Amino acid sequence: MKNSFSAILMACLLIVSLAACGSNTAPKNESASQGAAPVTLSIAMHVANVKEQEPYMYGIIQKFQEKYPDIKIDLTGAETQEHVKKIKMMSQSGNLPDVFWMLPAPAKEMNQAGLLLDLTDFLKNNPEIAASMDTEMISGYQDGGKQFGLPYQALVTGLWYNKALFDQYNVKVPETYEELLAAAKVFKANDIVTIAKGSKDTFSTWAFLGMLTRYGFFDKIGDIESGKEKFNNPDFLKLFNKIDELRVNGAFPDNVSTLSYFQAVEMFTAGKAAMLDAGVWETKKIEGSPIAKTVGFSWGPTFSDGVGNQKIAMAVAAAPLVTSAKVKEDPAKYDAVQKFFAFFYSQEGAAVMAENEAPPVVKYTGTVDKEKYPVYAEVISKLNEPGWERPKAQPDLVVSEAVANQLNDSIYGVINGIYKPEQALDLIDQKVAK
């Protein structure tokens, strides 16, 4: 993450290619294939620097190549928006990477066009992996009788908070919107940013998407897409009015319009903001920051005028890993893909994710050292907290890409004071109508 997350989830204009361990010289071990002809798998990811931004993926690839030295990985990465654009262009030329990350909506379209490998047989042949995943994470990537992808990571998003700042200004860590607004007023009076955000990266709206689920998003989205309902409805308008109220009361950075998401993260880890809208993909970075021992994680505020259950935890499947259908034309490459997925979703792969403080997609049987990893332990504690319902997906991952982009843009439009709440919602409806 995210979206994730997912959060993690749309960004800048740079492609940076990484060649991962092309010169791996690790000796063959007992698990490595003996005498097999070398094969290369191309893997394309949604971040420019996989080693730095997705260390668990990078780490899994290193471990995989140690286990299978005859399978080389050609790893490339680009920021989310550029990555998606590049993959779409490659799909038109019939030259997709062997394995790649993709947003759910365009991945579904590629599946319908026959461009993606059906992973149904993989799950049948690896029942222990299928059993170790949440069924909703698996079913979310099924369409037309095909398993067109598998979850890359668990998308866990919300609001990180610095307990030290709340204690310093005698402010309660918010559980309700009223408490969040009250905190914003106190922090503003003391020149402290309440929620670190950067609107240059409009994908970074995770906590607010979580808030949207508390106004009946999943009850309404079907009627919205069929034309019976609108995004600009009384319930969603209540939330967008509250976002505007937070803006008016100085909850966001004064320069939010010129900040990037990554600068917002730096603001929080430097102790200059009380909260950060992000996901668990930032766990490792926060763990290594000066505020590590005073950080907590929240699912975001509940709302007295919300719709339905307010205890909703945004812990869902993120975007999937998918495979080009063409790999089946090459038996050696097809076998290599099966091995890679089997390793990625194994306990070995889960251990690498845990080592990098990311929530494993599968049920991980390992333990967490709370003294060594207090931030990660906090996340795991929240994930295990009883009484919180998990939605089937993050809201922007169940609508079209155009609608998702506008949803994010509309939220930031209100945060920046560019759109009035009604106008922001009308713009989303215009995208739905197209």
Coordinates of C-alpha atoms in Angstrom, one line a residue:
M1 CA 0.0 0.0 0.0
K2 CA -2.8 1.9 -0.7
N3 CA -5.2 0.8 -3.2
S4 CA -4.2 -0.1 -1.0
F5 CA -3.4 1.3 -1.0
S6 CA -3.9 1.3 -3.7
A7 CA -3.4 3.3 -1.0
I8 CA -1.3 3.5 -1.7
L9 CA -2.3 4.6 -6.0
M10 CA -2.0 7.3 -9.1
A11 CA 0.8 9.7 -9.6
C12 CA 3.6 11.4 -11.5
L13 CA 5.4 11.3 -14.9
L14 CA 8.6 9.3 -14.5
I15 CA 9.7 5.9 -15.7
V16 CA 12.7 4.4 -14.0
S17 CA 13.8 0.9 -15.0
L18 CA 15.5 -1.4 -12.5
A19 CA 17.3 -4.6 -13.4
A20 CA 16.9 -6.9 -10.4
C21 CA 19.8 -9.2 -9.8
G22 CA 20.6 -10.0 -13.4
S23 CA 24.0 -11.2 -12.2
N24 CA 22.7 -13.4 -9.3
T25 CA 25.5 -15.8 -8.5
A26 CA 23.9 -17.6 -5.5
P27 CA 24.7 -21.3 -5.7
K28 CA 21.9 -23.7 -6.4
N29 CA 20.1 -25.1 -3.4
E30 CA 18.0 -28.2 -2.9
S31 CA 14.9 -26.3 -4.2
A32 CA 16.5 -25.1 -7.4
S33 CA 15.7 -26.9 -10.6
Q34 CA 18.6 -29.0 -11.7
G35 CA 19.8 -28.6 -15.3
A36 CA 16.9 -26.5 -16.4
A37 CA 17.4 -24.0 -19.2
P38 CA 17.6 -20.4 -18.0
V39 CA 14.3 -18.5 -18.4
T40 CA 13.7 -14.8 -17.8
L41 CA 10.5 -13.3 -16.4
S42 CA 9.7 -9.7 -16.9
I43 CA 7.9 -8.1 -13.9
A44 CA 6.6 -4.5 -14.1
M45 CA 5.6 -2.6 -10.9
H46 CA 3.7 0.6 -10.2
V47 CA 6.5 2.5 -8.4
A48 CA 9.6 4.1 -9.9
N49 CA 12.1 2.6 -7.4
V50 CA 10.9 -0.9 -6.4
K51 CA 13.8 -1.5 -4.0
E52 CA 13.1 1.7 -2.0
Q53 CA 9.3 2.0 -2.4
E54 CA 8.2 -1.7 -2.4
P55 CA 11.0 -3.4 -0.4
Y56 CA 9.0 -6.5 0.3
M57 CA 8.4 -7.1 -3.4
Y58 CA 12.1 -6.5 -4.1
G59 CA 13.0 -8.8 -1.2
I60 CA 10.7 -11.6 -2.4
I61 CA 12.3 -11.4 -5.8
Q62 CA 15.8 -11.7 -4.3
K63 CA 14.8 -14.8 -2.2
F64 CA 13.0 -16.3 -5.2
Q65 CA 16.1 -16.0 -7.4
E66 CA 18.2 -17.6 -4.7
K67 CA 15.9 -20.5 -4.7
Y68 CA 15.6 -20.7 -8.4
P69 CA 18.8 -19.4 -9.9
D70 CA 17.8 -20.5 -13.4
I71 CA 14.9 -18.1 -13.4
K72 CA 16.1 -14.5 -13.9
I73 CA 13.8 -11.5 -13.1
D74 CA 13.8 -8.5 -15.3
L75 CA 12.2 -6.0 -12.9
T76 CA 11.0 -2.5 -14.1
G77 CA 9.0 0.2 -12.4
A78 CA 7.2 3.4 -13.1
E79 CA 5.1 5.7 -11.0
T80 CA 1.4 4.5 -10.9
Q81 CA -0.1 6.8 -13.6
E82 CA 2.7 6.3 -16.0
H83 CA 2.8 2.6 -15.3
V84 CA -0.9 2.1 -16.1
K85 CA -0.5 4.2 -19.3
K86 CA 2.5 2.2 -20.3
I87 CA 0.8 -1.2 -19.7
K88 CA -2.2 -0.1 -21.7
M89 CA 0.0 0.8 -24.6
M90 CA 1.8 -2.5 -24.3
S91 CA -1.5 -4.4 -24.3
Q92 CA -2.4 -2.8 -27.6
S93 CA 0.8 -4.0 -29.2
G94 CA 0.5 -7.5 -27.7
N95 CA 3.7 -7.1 -25.7
L96 CA 2.7 -7.2 -22.1
P97 CA 5.2 -8.0 -19.3
D98 CA 5.0 -11.6 -18.0
V99 CA 3.8 -10.5 -14.5
F100 CA 2.6 -7.0 -13.6
W101 CA 0.7 -4.9 -11.1
M102 CA -2.5 -3.4 -12.4
L103 CA -5.5 -1.4 -11.2
P104 CA -8.6 -3.6 -10.9
A105 CA -10.7 -1.9 -13.5
P106 CA -8.3 -1.9 -16.4
A107 CA -7.1 -5.4 -15.3
K108 CA -10.7 -6.6 -15.7
E109 CA -10.9 -5.0 -19.1
M110 CA -7.8 -6.8 -20.1
N111 CA -9.2 -10.1 -18.9
Q112 CA -12.3 -9.6 -20.9
A113 CA -10.1 -9.0 -24.0
G114 CA -8.4 -12.3 -23.4
L115 CA -5.0 -10.8 -22.5
L116 CA -4.6 -12.2 -19.0
L117 CA -3.8 -15.7 -17.8
D118 CA -6.5 -17.5 -15.9
L119 CA -5.1 -18.4 -12.5
T120 CA -7.9 -20.8 -11.6
D121 CA -5.6 -23.8 -12.2
F122 CA -2.9 -22.2 -10.0
L123 CA -5.3 -22.0 -7.0
K124 CA -6.5 -25.6 -7.7
N125 CA -3.0 -26.9 -7.8
N126 CA -2.0 -25.0 -4.6
P127 CA -4.9 -25.5 -2.3
E128 CA -2.9 -24.5 0.8
I129 CA -2.3 -21.1 -0.7
A130 CA -6.0 -20.7 -1.6
A131 CA -7.0 -21.7 1.9
S132 CA -4.6 -19.2 3.5
M133 CA -6.2 -16.2 1.7
D134 CA -9.4 -14.3 2.6
T135 CA -12.0 -15.5 0.2
E136 CA -13.1 -11.9 -0.6
M137 CA -9.5 -11.1 -1.6
I138 CA -9.7 -14.0 -4.1
S139 CA -13.2 -13.4 -5.4
G140 CA -12.5 -9.7 -6.0
Y141 CA -10.4 -10.7 -9.0
Q142 CA -12.8 -13.1 -10.7
D143 CA -14.7 -12.3 -13.8
G144 CA -16.3 -14.3 -16.6
G145 CA -15.4 -17.5 -14.8
K146 CA -11.8 -16.6 -14.7
Q147 CA -9.3 -15.8 -11.9
F148 CA -7.6 -12.9 -13.7
G149 CA -5.4 -11.9 -10.8
L150 CA -4.5 -12.3 -7.2
P151 CA -4.0 -9.7 -4.5
Y152 CA -0.6 -8.1 -4.5
Q153 CA -0.9 -6.9 -0.9
A154 CA -3.5 -6.1 1.7
L155 CA -4.6 -2.5 1.4
V156 CA -4.7 -1.2 5.0
T157 CA -5.3 2.5 5.2
G158 CA -6.4 5.1 7.7
L159 CA -4.8 7.9 9.8
W160 CA -1.5 7.6 11.5
Y161 CA -1.2 9.8 14.5
N162 CA 1.6 11.1 16.8
K163 CA 0.6 10.5 20.4
A164 CA 3.3 12.9 21.6
L165 CA 1.7 15.9 19.9
F166 CA -1.8 15.0 21.2
D167 CA -0.3 14.7 24.7
Q168 CA 1.7 17.9 24.4
Y169 CA -1.4 20.0 23.6
N170 CA -3.8 18.0 25.8
V171 CA -5.9 16.9 22.8
K172 CA -7.8 13.6 22.7
V173 CA -6.9 11.3 19.8
P174 CA -10.1 11.6 17.7
E175 CA -12.5 8.7 17.5
T176 CA -15.4 10.9 16.2
Y177 CA -15.6 13.7 13.6
E178 CA -16.5 16.2 16.4
E179 CA -13.3 15.3 18.2
L180 CA -11.2 15.6 15.0
L181 CA -12.6 19.1 14.3
A182 CA -11.9 20.1 17.9
A183 CA -8.3 18.8 17.6
A184 CA -7.9 20.7 14.3
K185 CA -8.8 24.0 16.0
V186 CA -6.3 23.5 18.8
F187 CA -3.5 22.4 16.5
K188 CA -4.1 25.3 14.2
A189 CA -3.9 27.8 17.1
N190 CA -0.5 26.3 17.9
D191 CA 0.8 26.2 14.3
I192 CA 0.7 22.4 14.1
V193 CA -0.7 20.7 11.0
T194 CA -3.5 18.3 11.9
I195 CA -3.5 16.1 8.8
A196 CA -0.4 16.1 6.6
K197 CA -1.5 15.9 3.0
G198 CA -0.1 16.7 -0.5
S199 CA -2.5 17.3 -3.3
K200 CA 0.1 17.1 -6.1
D201 CA -0.5 13.3 -5.8
T202 CA -4.3 13.1 -5.9
F203 CA -4.3 9.4 -5.3
S204 CA -3.6 10.0 -1.6
T205 CA -7.2 10.2 -0.2
W206 CA -7.3 6.9 1.6
A207 CA -8.7 8.0 5.0
F208 CA -11.4 10.1 3.2
L209 CA -12.4 7.1 1.1
G210 CA -12.7 5.2 4.4
M211 CA -15.0 8.0 5.7
L212 CA -17.1 7.7 2.5
T213 CA -17.9 4.1 3.4
R214 CA -19.4 5.5 6.6
Y215 CA -21.9 7.4 4.6
G216 CA -23.4 4.4 2.8
F217 CA -21.1 4.2 -0.2
F218 CA -21.6 0.5 -0.8
D219 CA -25.3 0.8 -0.3
K220 CA -25.5 3.5 -3.0
I221 CA -22.9 2.7 -5.6
G222 CA -25.0 0.2 -7.5
D223 CA -27.9 2.8 -7.9
I224 CA -25.4 5.5 -8.8
E225 CA -24.0 3.5 -11.6
S226 CA -27.4 2.5 -12.9
G227 CA -28.5 6.2 -12.8
K228 CA -31.1 5.8 -10.0
E229 CA -28.9 7.8 -7.6
K230 CA -26.2 10.5 -7.7
F231 CA -22.9 11.1 -6.0
N232 CA -24.4 14.5 -5.2
N233 CA -26.8 13.0 -2.7
P234 CA -27.6 14.3 0.8
D235 CA -25.4 11.8 2.6
F236 CA -22.3 12.2 0.5
L237 CA -22.8 16.0 0.7
K238 CA -22.6 15.8 4.5
L239 CA -19.2 14.3 4.2
F240 CA -17.9 16.7 1.6
N241 CA -19.2 19.6 3.8
K242 CA -17.2 18.2 6.7
I243 CA -14.1 18.0 4.5
D244 CA -14.7 21.7 3.7
E245 CA -15.2 22.5 7.4
L246 CA -11.8 20.9 8.2
R247 CA -10.3 23.1 5.5
V248 CA -11.8 26.2 6.9
N249 CA -10.5 25.3 10.4
G250 CA -7.0 24.8 9.1
A251 CA -6.7 21.1 9.4
F252 CA -4.5 20.8 6.3
P253 CA -1.1 22.3 5.5
D254 CA -1.3 25.9 4.2
N255 CA 0.7 24.8 1.2
V256 CA -1.2 21.5 0.6
S257 CA -1.7 22.4 -3.1
T258 CA 2.0 22.4 -3.8
L259 CA 3.0 19.5 -1.6
S260 CA 3.5 15.9 -2.8
Y261 CA 2.3 12.9 -0.9
F262 CA 6.0 12.0 -0.1
Q263 CA 6.5 15.5 1.3
A264 CA 3.5 15.0 3.5
V265 CA 5.0 11.8 4.8
E266 CA 8.2 13.6 5.6
M267 CA 6.2 16.3 7.4
F268 CA 4.6 13.7 9.7
T269 CA 7.8 11.7 10.4
A270 CA 9.6 14.9 11.3
G271 CA 7.0 15.6 14.0
K272 CA 5.5 18.6 12.2
A273 CA 2.0 17.1 11.8
A274 CA -0.3 15.4 14.2
M275 CA -1.7 12.9 11.7
L276 CA -1.0 11.4 8.3
D277 CA -3.4 10.1 5.7
A278 CA -1.7 6.9 4.5
G279 CA -1.5 3.2 4.8
V280 CA 0.7 0.4 6.3
W281 CA 3.2 0.7 3.4
E282 CA 4.7 3.6 5.4
T283 CA 5.2 1.4 8.5
K284 CA 8.9 0.8 7.8
K285 CA 9.6 4.4 7.2
I286 CA 7.8 5.5 10.3
E287 CA 9.5 2.8 12.3
G288 CA 12.8 4.3 11.3
S289 CA 11.8 7.9 12.2
P290 CA 12.3 9.8 15.4
I291 CA 8.6 9.5 16.3
A292 CA 8.4 5.7 16.0
K293 CA 7.7 5.1 19.7
T294 CA 4.8 7.6 19.9
V295 CA 2.9 6.6 16.7
G296 CA -0.6 5.1 16.6
F297 CA -2.9 4.0 13.8
S298 CA -6.6 4.8 13.5
W299 CA -9.3 3.7 11.1
G300 CA -10.5 7.3 11.0
P301 CA -13.4 9.1 12.7
T302 CA -17.0 7.9 13.0
F303 CA -19.9 10.2 12.2
S304 CA -23.0 10.8 14.2
D305 CA -24.9 11.6 11.0
G306 CA -23.4 8.7 9.0
V307 CA -25.2 5.9 7.3
G308 CA -25.1 2.3 8.7
N309 CA -22.3 0.8 10.7
Q310 CA -19.6 3.3 11.6
K311 CA -17.0 0.8 12.7
I312 CA -15.6 0.0 9.3
A313 CA -11.9 -0.9 8.9
M314 CA -10.3 -0.2 5.6
A315 CA -8.4 -3.5 5.3
V316 CA -9.1 -5.0 1.9
A317 CA -7.4 -6.5 -1.1
A318 CA -5.3 -4.0 -3.0
A319 CA -4.8 -4.0 -6.8
P320 CA -3.8 -7.4 -8.2
L321 CA -0.8 -9.1 -9.7
V322 CA -1.7 -10.4 -13.1
T323 CA 0.0 -12.4 -15.8
S324 CA 0.0 -12.1 -19.6
A325 CA -1.9 -14.9 -21.3
K326 CA 1.0 -15.3 -23.6
V327 CA 3.2 -17.0 -21.0
K328 CA 1.2 -20.2 -21.6
E329 CA 2.6 -20.4 -25.1
D330 CA 6.1 -21.0 -23.6
P331 CA 6.1 -24.1 -21.2
A332 CA 9.3 -23.0 -19.5
K333 CA 8.0 -19.5 -18.9
Y334 CA 4.6 -20.8 -17.8
D335 CA 6.3 -23.1 -15.3
A336 CA 8.4 -20.1 -14.0
V337 CA 5.3 -18.0 -13.5
Q338 CA 3.7 -20.8 -11.5
K339 CA 6.8 -21.1 -9.3
F340 CA 6.9 -17.3 -8.8
F341 CA 3.3 -17.1 -7.6
A342 CA 3.7 -20.2 -5.4
F343 CA 6.7 -18.5 -3.7
F344 CA 5.1 -15.1 -3.5
Y345 CA 2.1 -16.5 -1.6
S346 CA 4.0 -19.0 0.5
Q347 CA 5.0 -18.6 4.1
E348 CA 8.5 -17.8 2.9
G349 CA 7.1 -14.9 0.9
A350 CA 4.9 -13.8 3.8
A351 CA 8.0 -13.8 6.1
V352 CA 9.7 -11.4 3.7
M353 CA 6.6 -9.1 3.8
A354 CA 6.6 -9.3 7.6
E355 CA 10.4 -8.5 7.7
N356 CA 9.6 -5.4 5.7
E357 CA 6.7 -4.5 8.0
A358 CA 3.9 -5.0 5.4
P359 CA 0.8 -7.0 6.1
P360 CA 1.0 -10.4 4.3
V361 CA -1.8 -11.3 2.0
V362 CA -1.9 -14.9 3.3
K363 CA -2.4 -15.8 7.0
Y364 CA 1.0 -15.5 8.4
T365 CA 2.0 -17.9 11.1
G366 CA 5.1 -16.0 12.3
T367 CA 5.3 -13.5 15.2
V368 CA 6.1 -9.8 15.6
D369 CA 8.8 -8.5 18.0
K370 CA 6.9 -5.6 19.7
E371 CA 10.0 -4.1 21.2
K372 CA 11.9 -4.0 17.9
Y373 CA 8.9 -3.1 15.7
P374 CA 6.4 -1.0 17.8
V375 CA 4.8 0.6 14.8
Y376 CA 4.3 -2.7 13.0
A377 CA 2.9 -4.2 16.2
E378 CA 0.4 -1.3 16.4
V379 CA -0.8 -2.1 12.9
I380 CA -1.2 -5.8 13.6
S381 CA -3.1 -4.9 16.8
K382 CA -5.5 -2.7 14.8
L383 CA -6.0 -5.5 12.3
N384 CA -6.9 -7.9 15.1
E385 CA -9.2 -5.5 16.9
P386 CA -12.6 -7.1 17.2
G387 CA -15.9 -5.4 16.2
W388 CA -14.8 -3.7 13.0
E389 CA -16.3 -4.7 9.7
R390 CA -14.2 -4.8 6.6
P391 CA -15.7 -3.7 3.3
K392 CA -15.3 -5.7 0.1
A393 CA -12.9 -3.1 -1.4
Q394 CA -11.7 0.5 -1.3
P395 CA -14.4 2.7 -2.9
D396 CA -12.2 4.0 -5.8
L397 CA -11.3 0.4 -6.7
V398 CA -14.9 -0.6 -7.5
V399 CA -15.7 2.2 -10.0
S400 CA -14.2 3.0 -13.4
E401 CA -10.8 4.5 -13.6
A402 CA -12.2 7.8 -14.8
V403 CA -14.7 8.0 -11.9
A404 CA -12.0 7.0 -9.4
N405 CA -9.7 9.7 -10.7
Q406 CA -12.4 12.3 -10.4
L407 CA -13.4 11.1 -6.9
N408 CA -9.8 11.7 -5.8
D409 CA -9.6 15.0 -7.6
S410 CA -12.9 16.2 -6.1
I411 CA -11.8 15.4 -2.6
Y412 CA -8.6 17.4 -3.1
G413 CA -10.6 20.1 -4.9
V414 CA -12.5 20.7 -1.6
I415 CA -9.4 20.4 0.5
N416 CA -7.7 23.1 -1.7
G417 CA -10.8 25.3 -1.7
I418 CA -11.1 25.0 -5.5
Y419 CA -14.5 23.3 -5.5
K420 CA -17.5 23.8 -3.4
P421 CA -18.8 20.5 -2.0
E422 CA -21.8 20.4 -4.4
Q423 CA -19.6 21.2 -7.4
A424 CA -17.1 18.5 -6.4
L425 CA -19.8 15.9 -6.3
D426 CA -21.4 17.1 -9.6
L427 CA -18.0 16.6 -11.3
I428 CA -18.0 12.9 -10.2
D429 CA -21.5 12.5 -11.6
Q430 CA -20.4 13.8 -14.9
K431 CA -17.8 11.1 -15.1
V432 CA -20.4 8.4 -14.1
A433 CA -22.7 9.6 -16.9
K434 CA -20.0 9.2 -19.6

